[in-house]
Structure formats: structure tokens, C-alpha cells
Amino acid sequence: MFKKILHNDFCFSGVGTHSGLLANVVVKPAPIGVGVSFIRTDLDNSVISASYENVVNTTASTVIANDSGAIVKTIEHLMSALTAFGIFDAYVYIDSDEMPILDGSSVEFVKMIQKAGVIDSDVVQECCYIKEDVEVVDNNGRSLKLSPSLEFYVDINLKSGPVDQSAKLKISRRNYLSKISKARTFGFFKDREKLQSLGLIKGVSFDNSLILNDDGDPMNDGGFRFKNEPAYHKILDLIGDFGLIGMPIVCKVTGNPSHTLNNNILKKFLTFEKKYAIVKNNVDTSVRVKFPNPPVAARVQYL
């Protein structure tokens, strides 16, 4: 397997879900090894590397910053789409501090990436395999756990007010395109005033978010796009947040993911070398990874 790169540029504009401000974005191919770099064109092209180490806020979205204080908010949906296509090197030029929310999912990013085209480089892709269990717990008692697996598999729960959903699936081309990418960000109508008082959700509308009533039912025309849409959006976010290590992760994910737990578990397992292995996975070739049990063959798939 070789590293993927964009074939052409693509661009888009829209409002940020929290700031409510218009942002114009151009995504361009980047040389292998550069990583995904967000470039604030309104701040003298200040560069912010899309790394888990640069995450400075995980309240309601993933926010990255550089040493000079330049930030970009709500990067997780674009990162999810790029990660799903195996793209870990790109330049993202943006003239505001928050990524456009578009329709609240990553499906529009998927369409733009497909139109721009994805091609193979001549550099072998490295993958991160979890070798031992690692778990984190937040202040509310919610947990997230990574375990050794032959594939990227999720078995998650979502408990938020009246919403109690679960989702179990392999992260594959079919599942990402048909469900995960289409799952919209969501929130409760009753929370709007509180969140707006905190400077959040200024750009939220029925066009870019799934709005739920007190019973957890959708208020949007047409309702849910599919059963358990909120749980699938948590998977969408998880993929984007995990993409911040700059390579695919192969593991089983269980628990109740959030931006905070997603970032915390990356920081935790990457501090213990025995917890993971970085392996070069050649094209059409199985790789062997030393799990606690006898070595087994494993594969990573891209869209």
C-alpha cells in the first residue's frame, strides 16, 4: 500500500457552525511527509499542523493551534474525509478561524475529494497497530477503549439525554460512503440558548445540523437520514480525530467517543511504545503484527 495524494485542488465556502462566520477554503495537494497543514490566509499564511499534539480545545469540536496563537476550529469533518481516503498530506488554505460546516456531515467533502481525484505516491504507507488494550475515562465516567484487531472496527455507544444508540461496524468503503459520511452533527433544541451564551452554535440551522427535541426525535424535515444517525456521526468524528496522528490506526474501538476522549486516548497510547507498532503495509501484501497472541495477518483498506 502506498501513500495517497490529491490529484487536483478543490475549494468551497460556508459558515462555521459555532462562529457563524463565512470562510473560504482551498485544499491543495502537498508533498509526502508534510502532513495536513491548515494555513490562515487572513493571518499572513500562519501554518497550523493538523496534529493531535496541537489540539487545544475539544469542547463541541476539535480545535488546533500553533505557537503564535493562530487557531482553526471544527476540523474533524474534513479530516474524517481525508483520512477515509488515506490522504495524510494536504495544504488547507482558510481565511477564517473555523471550517465551514456545509451540511453537517462529511459527505460534501467526500464528493469534492472524489472529483479532485486521489492517486498513489511512490512512498509506502505506514500504519499504526494497537498491540495492547488502552483506555481513558472522562470526568462524567464515559470511557473509550482501543484493543488489538485485524481491522479498524468500532463498537460504540452514544448516551446523551434521551438518545441511547449503539453502532457496530467495520470501517470500510461501503460503510463510510453509505452511512458514516452522511451522518450529520446533532444537538438538542432546548440547549440552543445556553450554547449560544457560551459563544457556540451561532451558525447552526436545520440546513447544517440535526436538531433533536426533548424526546430525542429529529425536528428536521425528513427526520433521520438513517437509523442511529447520531451514533454514526460520532464515528465520523472519531475517524477525523484519529487522523491527527498522520497515518491509519488499526484497532477495535469500544465505548462512548467524544472529541475529548478521542484526543486523550491518542496521547495516552502514543506515550507507551509497547502499546502500538508502526508497520509498513505494502501493496496487496499482508503484514504481521505481534499481538499478545500468536502473530496474525492484518490488512488496512482505503476507499
CSV table of C-alpha atoms in Angstrom, one decimal:
chain,number,residue,atom,x,y,z
A,1,MET,CA,0.0,0.0,0.0
A,2,PHE,CA,1.3,3.4,-1.0
A,3,LYS,CA,0.5,6.8,0.5
A,4,LYS,CA,-2.3,8.6,-1.2
A,5,ILE,CA,-2.2,12.2,-2.5
A,6,LEU,CA,-4.8,14.5,-4.0
A,7,HIS,CA,-4.6,14.8,-7.8
A,8,ASN,CA,-6.1,18.3,-8.0
A,9,ASP,CA,-7.2,21.3,-5.8
A,10,PHE,CA,-10.8,21.7,-4.6
A,11,CYS,CA,-12.4,24.7,-2.9
A,12,PHE,CA,-15.6,25.5,-1.0
A,13,SER,CA,-17.2,28.2,1.2
A,14,GLY,CA,-19.6,28.3,4.0
A,15,VAL,CA,-20.4,29.4,7.6
A,16,GLY,CA,-18.8,27.9,10.7
A,17,THR,CA,-21.2,26.1,12.9
A,18,HIS,CA,-20.0,27.9,16.1
A,19,SER,CA,-18.7,31.2,14.8
A,20,GLY,CA,-21.4,31.7,12.2
A,21,LEU,CA,-18.8,33.5,10.1
A,22,LEU,CA,-18.2,32.8,6.4
A,23,ALA,CA,-15.0,31.0,5.5
A,24,ASN,CA,-13.4,30.3,2.1
A,25,VAL,CA,-11.3,27.2,1.8
A,26,VAL,CA,-8.9,25.8,-0.8
A,27,VAL,CA,-7.5,22.3,-0.4
A,28,LYS,CA,-4.3,21.5,-2.4
A,29,PRO,CA,-2.0,18.5,-2.8
A,30,ALA,CA,1.1,18.6,-0.6
A,31,PRO,CA,4.4,16.7,-0.8
A,32,ILE,CA,4.6,13.4,1.1
A,33,GLY,CA,5.7,14.0,4.6
A,34,VAL,CA,4.3,17.5,5.0
A,35,GLY,CA,1.2,16.3,6.8
A,36,VAL,CA,-2.1,18.1,6.7
A,37,SER,CA,-1.4,21.8,7.2
A,38,PHE,CA,-4.0,24.5,7.8
A,39,ILE,CA,-2.9,27.8,6.5
A,40,ARG,CA,-4.6,31.0,7.8
A,41,THR,CA,-4.5,33.3,4.7
A,42,ASP,CA,-6.0,36.1,6.8
A,43,LEU,CA,-3.1,35.9,9.3
A,44,ASP,CA,-0.1,36.2,6.9
A,45,ASN,CA,-0.3,32.5,6.0
A,46,SER,CA,0.2,31.3,9.6
A,47,VAL,CA,0.6,27.5,9.4
A,48,ILE,CA,-1.1,25.1,11.9
A,49,SER,CA,-0.2,21.4,11.6
A,50,ALA,CA,-3.1,19.0,11.9
A,51,SER,CA,-1.6,17.0,14.8
A,52,TYR,CA,-3.1,15.6,17.9
A,53,GLU,CA,-0.4,17.4,19.8
A,54,ASN,CA,-1.7,20.8,18.5
A,55,VAL,CA,-5.3,20.2,19.8
A,56,VAL,CA,-6.1,23.0,22.3
A,57,ASN,CA,-9.8,22.6,22.7
A,58,THR,CA,-12.3,19.7,22.4
A,59,THR,CA,-15.5,21.5,23.6
A,60,ALA,CA,-18.1,20.8,20.9
A,61,SER,CA,-15.4,20.4,18.2
A,62,THR,CA,-11.7,19.8,17.6
A,63,VAL,CA,-9.6,23.0,17.6
A,64,ILE,CA,-5.9,23.2,16.7
A,65,ALA,CA,-3.5,26.0,17.2
A,66,ASN,CA,0.2,26.9,16.6
A,67,ASP,CA,2.7,28.6,18.9
A,68,SER,CA,1.7,32.0,17.7
A,69,GLY,CA,-1.9,31.5,18.7
A,70,ALA,CA,-3.5,31.1,15.3
A,71,ILE,CA,-6.3,28.6,15.5
A,72,VAL,CA,-8.7,26.6,13.3
A,73,LYS,CA,-11.9,25.2,14.7
A,74,THR,CA,-14.1,22.3,13.7
A,75,ILE,CA,-11.5,20.5,11.6
A,76,GLU,CA,-12.9,17.0,12.3
A,77,HIS,CA,-15.3,16.6,9.3
A,78,LEU,CA,-12.7,17.5,6.6
A,79,MET,CA,-10.1,15.4,8.5
A,80,SER,CA,-12.5,12.5,8.5
A,81,ALA,CA,-13.0,12.5,4.8
A,82,LEU,CA,-9.3,13.0,4.1
A,83,THR,CA,-8.4,10.1,6.5
A,84,ALA,CA,-11.0,7.9,4.9
A,85,PHE,CA,-9.4,8.3,1.6
A,86,GLY,CA,-5.9,7.7,3.1
A,87,ILE,CA,-4.8,11.3,2.5
A,88,PHE,CA,-2.4,12.5,5.2
A,89,ASP,CA,-0.7,15.2,3.3
A,90,ALA,CA,-2.5,18.3,2.1
A,91,TYR,CA,-2.5,22.1,2.3
A,92,VAL,CA,-5.8,23.6,3.6
A,93,TYR,CA,-5.9,27.4,3.0
A,94,ILE,CA,-8.6,29.1,5.0
A,95,ASP,CA,-9.4,32.8,5.6
A,96,SER,CA,-11.2,32.5,8.9
A,97,ASP,CA,-10.9,30.7,12.2
A,98,GLU,CA,-13.4,27.9,11.6
A,99,MET,CA,-14.0,25.4,8.9
A,100,PRO,CA,-17.4,25.6,7.1
A,101,ILE,CA,-19.9,23.1,8.4
A,102,LEU,CA,-21.6,22.6,5.0
A,103,ASP,CA,-24.5,20.1,5.6
A,104,GLY,CA,-23.1,19.0,9.0
A,105,SER,CA,-21.6,15.7,7.7
A,106,SER,CA,-18.6,14.9,5.6
A,107,VAL,CA,-20.4,13.8,2.5
A,108,GLU,CA,-19.8,17.1,0.6
A,109,PHE,CA,-16.1,16.7,1.4
A,110,VAL,CA,-16.2,13.2,0.1
A,111,LYS,CA,-17.7,14.4,-3.2
A,112,MET,CA,-15.1,17.1,-3.6
A,113,ILE,CA,-12.2,14.7,-2.9
A,114,GLN,CA,-13.7,12.2,-5.5
A,115,LYS,CA,-13.9,14.9,-8.1
A,116,ALA,CA,-10.4,16.2,-7.3
A,117,GLY,CA,-9.1,12.6,-7.6
A,118,VAL,CA,-6.8,10.5,-5.4
A,119,ILE,CA,-3.6,9.0,-6.7
A,120,ASP,CA,-0.9,6.7,-5.3
A,121,SER,CA,2.5,8.1,-4.5
A,122,ASP,CA,5.7,6.0,-4.6
A,123,VAL,CA,6.0,6.1,-0.8
A,124,VAL,CA,4.9,3.1,1.3
A,125,GLN,CA,2.2,3.9,3.8
A,126,GLU,CA,2.9,3.3,7.5
A,127,CYS,CA,0.1,2.1,9.7
A,128,CYS,CA,-0.3,2.2,13.5
A,129,TYR,CA,-1.4,-1.1,15.0
A,130,ILE,CA,-2.6,-1.3,18.6
A,131,LYS,CA,-0.9,-4.2,20.4
A,132,GLU,CA,-2.3,-3.8,23.9
A,133,ASP,CA,-5.5,-2.5,25.4
A,134,VAL,CA,-5.6,1.2,26.3
A,135,GLU,CA,-8.5,3.0,27.9
A,136,VAL,CA,-9.4,6.5,29.0
A,137,VAL,CA,-12.2,7.8,31.1
A,138,ASP,CA,-13.6,11.4,31.3
A,139,ASN,CA,-15.0,13.4,34.2
A,140,ASN,CA,-18.5,12.1,33.5
A,141,GLY,CA,-17.5,8.5,33.7
A,142,ARG,CA,-17.6,7.9,30.0
A,143,SER,CA,-14.9,5.7,28.6
A,144,LEU,CA,-13.1,4.9,25.3
A,145,LYS,CA,-11.0,1.8,24.8
A,146,LEU,CA,-8.7,0.6,22.0
A,147,SER,CA,-7.9,-3.1,21.6
A,148,PRO,CA,-5.8,-5.2,19.2
A,149,SER,CA,-7.7,-6.1,16.0
A,150,LEU,CA,-7.1,-7.3,12.4
A,151,GLU,CA,-9.2,-4.4,11.1
A,152,PHE,CA,-10.5,-1.0,12.1
A,153,TYR,CA,-13.7,-1.9,13.8
A,154,VAL,CA,-16.0,0.1,16.1
A,155,ASP,CA,-18.5,-1.0,18.7
A,156,ILE,CA,-19.6,2.3,20.3
A,157,ASN,CA,-22.4,3.6,22.5
A,158,LEU,CA,-24.0,7.1,22.5
A,159,LYS,CA,-25.8,8.2,25.6
A,160,SER,CA,-26.8,11.8,25.5
A,161,GLY,CA,-30.1,12.8,27.3
A,162,PRO,CA,-32.9,10.7,25.8
A,163,VAL,CA,-30.6,9.5,22.9
A,164,ASP,CA,-29.3,6.0,23.6
A,165,GLN,CA,-27.8,4.4,20.5
A,166,SER,CA,-25.1,2.0,19.5
A,167,ALA,CA,-23.2,1.2,16.3
A,168,LYS,CA,-21.1,-1.8,15.4
A,169,LEU,CA,-19.3,-2.0,12.1
A,170,LYS,CA,-16.1,-2.3,10.2
A,171,ILE,CA,-14.7,0.9,8.8
A,172,SER,CA,-14.9,0.0,5.1
A,173,ARG,CA,-15.5,1.8,1.8
A,174,ARG,CA,-19.2,0.8,1.7
A,175,ASN,CA,-19.9,1.8,5.3
A,176,TYR,CA,-18.1,5.1,5.1
A,177,LEU,CA,-19.8,6.2,1.9
A,178,SER,CA,-23.3,4.8,2.7
A,179,LYS,CA,-23.7,5.8,6.3
A,180,ILE,CA,-20.8,7.4,8.2
A,181,SER,CA,-20.1,10.2,5.8
A,182,LYS,CA,-23.8,11.2,5.6
A,183,ALA,CA,-24.3,11.4,9.4
A,184,ARG,CA,-24.9,15.0,10.5
A,185,THR,CA,-23.7,16.7,13.6
A,186,PHE,CA,-26.6,17.0,16.1
A,187,GLY,CA,-27.8,18.8,19.1
A,188,PHE,CA,-30.9,19.5,21.3
A,189,PHE,CA,-33.2,22.4,20.5
A,190,LYS,CA,-33.5,23.1,24.3
A,191,ASP,CA,-29.8,23.7,24.6
A,192,ARG,CA,-29.5,26.4,22.0
A,193,GLU,CA,-29.7,29.5,24.3
A,194,LYS,CA,-27.1,28.0,26.8
A,195,LEU,CA,-24.7,27.1,24.0
A,196,GLN,CA,-25.1,30.5,22.2
A,197,SER,CA,-24.4,32.3,25.5
A,198,LEU,CA,-21.1,30.4,25.5
A,199,GLY,CA,-20.3,31.7,22.0
A,200,LEU,CA,-21.2,28.4,20.3
A,201,ILE,CA,-23.6,27.3,17.6
A,202,LYS,CA,-24.0,30.8,16.1
A,203,GLY,CA,-24.1,29.3,12.6
A,204,VAL,CA,-26.4,26.3,13.3
A,205,SER,CA,-29.5,25.8,11.2
A,206,PHE,CA,-31.8,23.0,10.1
A,207,ASP,CA,-29.7,23.0,6.8
A,208,ASN,CA,-26.5,22.1,8.5
A,209,SER,CA,-27.4,20.2,11.7
A,210,LEU,CA,-29.7,17.5,13.0
A,211,ILE,CA,-31.8,19.2,15.6
A,212,LEU,CA,-33.4,17.0,18.3
A,213,ASN,CA,-36.4,17.7,20.5
A,214,ASP,CA,-36.7,16.9,24.2
A,215,ASP,CA,-37.5,13.2,23.3
A,216,GLY,CA,-34.5,12.9,21.1
A,217,ASP,CA,-36.6,12.9,17.9
A,218,PRO,CA,-35.4,14.9,14.9
A,219,MET,CA,-37.1,18.2,14.1
A,220,ASN,CA,-35.6,18.4,10.6
A,221,ASP,CA,-37.8,17.8,7.6
A,222,GLY,CA,-37.3,14.2,6.6
A,223,GLY,CA,-36.1,13.1,10.1
A,224,PHE,CA,-33.0,10.9,10.4
A,225,ARG,CA,-31.2,10.1,7.2
A,226,PHE,CA,-30.9,6.5,8.6
A,227,LYS,CA,-31.3,4.7,11.9
A,228,ASN,CA,-28.8,5.7,14.6
A,229,GLU,CA,-27.6,8.7,12.6
A,230,PRO,CA,-26.2,10.4,15.8
A,231,ALA,CA,-24.2,7.4,16.7
A,232,TYR,CA,-22.7,7.2,13.2
A,233,HIS,CA,-21.8,10.9,13.4
A,234,LYS,CA,-19.7,10.0,16.5
A,235,ILE,CA,-17.8,7.5,14.3
A,236,LEU,CA,-17.3,10.2,11.6
A,237,ASP,CA,-15.8,12.5,14.3
A,238,LEU,CA,-13.7,9.7,15.7
A,239,ILE,CA,-12.1,8.9,12.3
A,240,GLY,CA,-11.3,12.6,11.8
A,241,ASP,CA,-9.8,12.9,15.3
A,242,PHE,CA,-7.7,9.7,14.8
A,243,GLY,CA,-6.4,11.1,11.5
A,244,LEU,CA,-4.4,13.6,13.5
A,245,ILE,CA,-1.7,11.0,14.1
A,246,GLY,CA,-0.9,11.2,10.4
A,247,MET,CA,-1.5,7.5,9.5
A,248,PRO,CA,-4.2,4.9,9.7
A,249,ILE,CA,-4.9,3.3,13.1
A,250,VAL,CA,-5.9,-0.4,13.1
A,251,CYS,CA,-7.7,-1.5,16.2
A,252,LYS,CA,-11.1,-2.2,17.8
A,253,VAL,CA,-12.7,0.9,19.3
A,254,THR,CA,-15.3,0.4,22.1
A,255,GLY,CA,-17.1,2.9,24.4
A,256,ASN,CA,-18.5,6.3,24.1
A,257,PRO,CA,-16.3,8.5,21.9
A,258,SER,CA,-16.1,12.3,22.2
A,259,HIS,CA,-13.6,14.8,20.9
A,260,THR,CA,-12.0,14.9,24.4
A,261,LEU,CA,-11.7,11.1,24.8
A,262,ASN,CA,-10.5,10.7,21.2
A,263,ASN,CA,-7.6,13.1,21.8
A,264,ASN,CA,-6.8,11.8,25.2
A,265,ILE,CA,-6.6,8.2,24.1
A,266,LEU,CA,-4.2,9.2,21.3
A,267,LYS,CA,-2.0,11.0,23.7
A,268,LYS,CA,-2.1,8.1,26.2
A,269,PHE,CA,-1.2,5.2,23.9
A,270,LEU,CA,1.5,7.1,22.0
A,271,THR,CA,3.4,7.7,25.2
A,272,PHE,CA,3.8,3.9,25.6
A,273,GLU,CA,5.8,2.2,22.8
A,274,LYS,CA,4.7,-1.2,23.9
A,275,LYS,CA,1.1,-0.3,23.2
A,276,TYR,CA,1.5,0.1,19.4
A,277,ALA,CA,3.6,-0.8,16.4
A,278,ILE,CA,4.3,1.3,13.3
A,279,VAL,CA,4.3,-1.1,10.3
A,280,LYS,CA,4.8,-0.5,6.6
A,281,ASN,CA,2.0,-2.2,4.8
A,282,ASN,CA,3.0,-2.9,1.2
A,283,VAL,CA,0.5,-3.0,-1.7
A,284,ASP,CA,-1.6,-6.2,-1.8
A,285,THR,CA,0.6,-7.7,0.9
A,286,SER,CA,-0.5,-8.8,4.4
A,287,VAL,CA,1.6,-7.6,7.3
A,288,ARG,CA,2.3,-9.5,10.5
A,289,VAL,CA,2.0,-7.7,13.8
A,290,LYS,CA,2.9,-9.0,17.2
A,291,PHE,CA,-0.3,-9.0,19.3
A,292,PRO,CA,-0.5,-10.6,22.7
A,293,ASN,CA,-1.5,-13.8,20.9
A,294,PRO,CA,0.5,-15.5,18.1
A,295,PRO,CA,1.2,-13.2,15.1
A,296,VAL,CA,-1.7,-12.9,12.7
A,297,ALA,CA,-2.1,-11.4,9.3
A,298,ALA,CA,-3.8,-8.0,9.1
A,299,ARG,CA,-4.9,-5.6,6.3
A,300,VAL,CA,-5.7,-2.0,6.0
A,301,GLN,CA,-8.2,-0.8,3.4
A,302,TYR,CA,-8.8,2.6,1.9
A,303,LEU,CA,-11.8,3.9,0.0
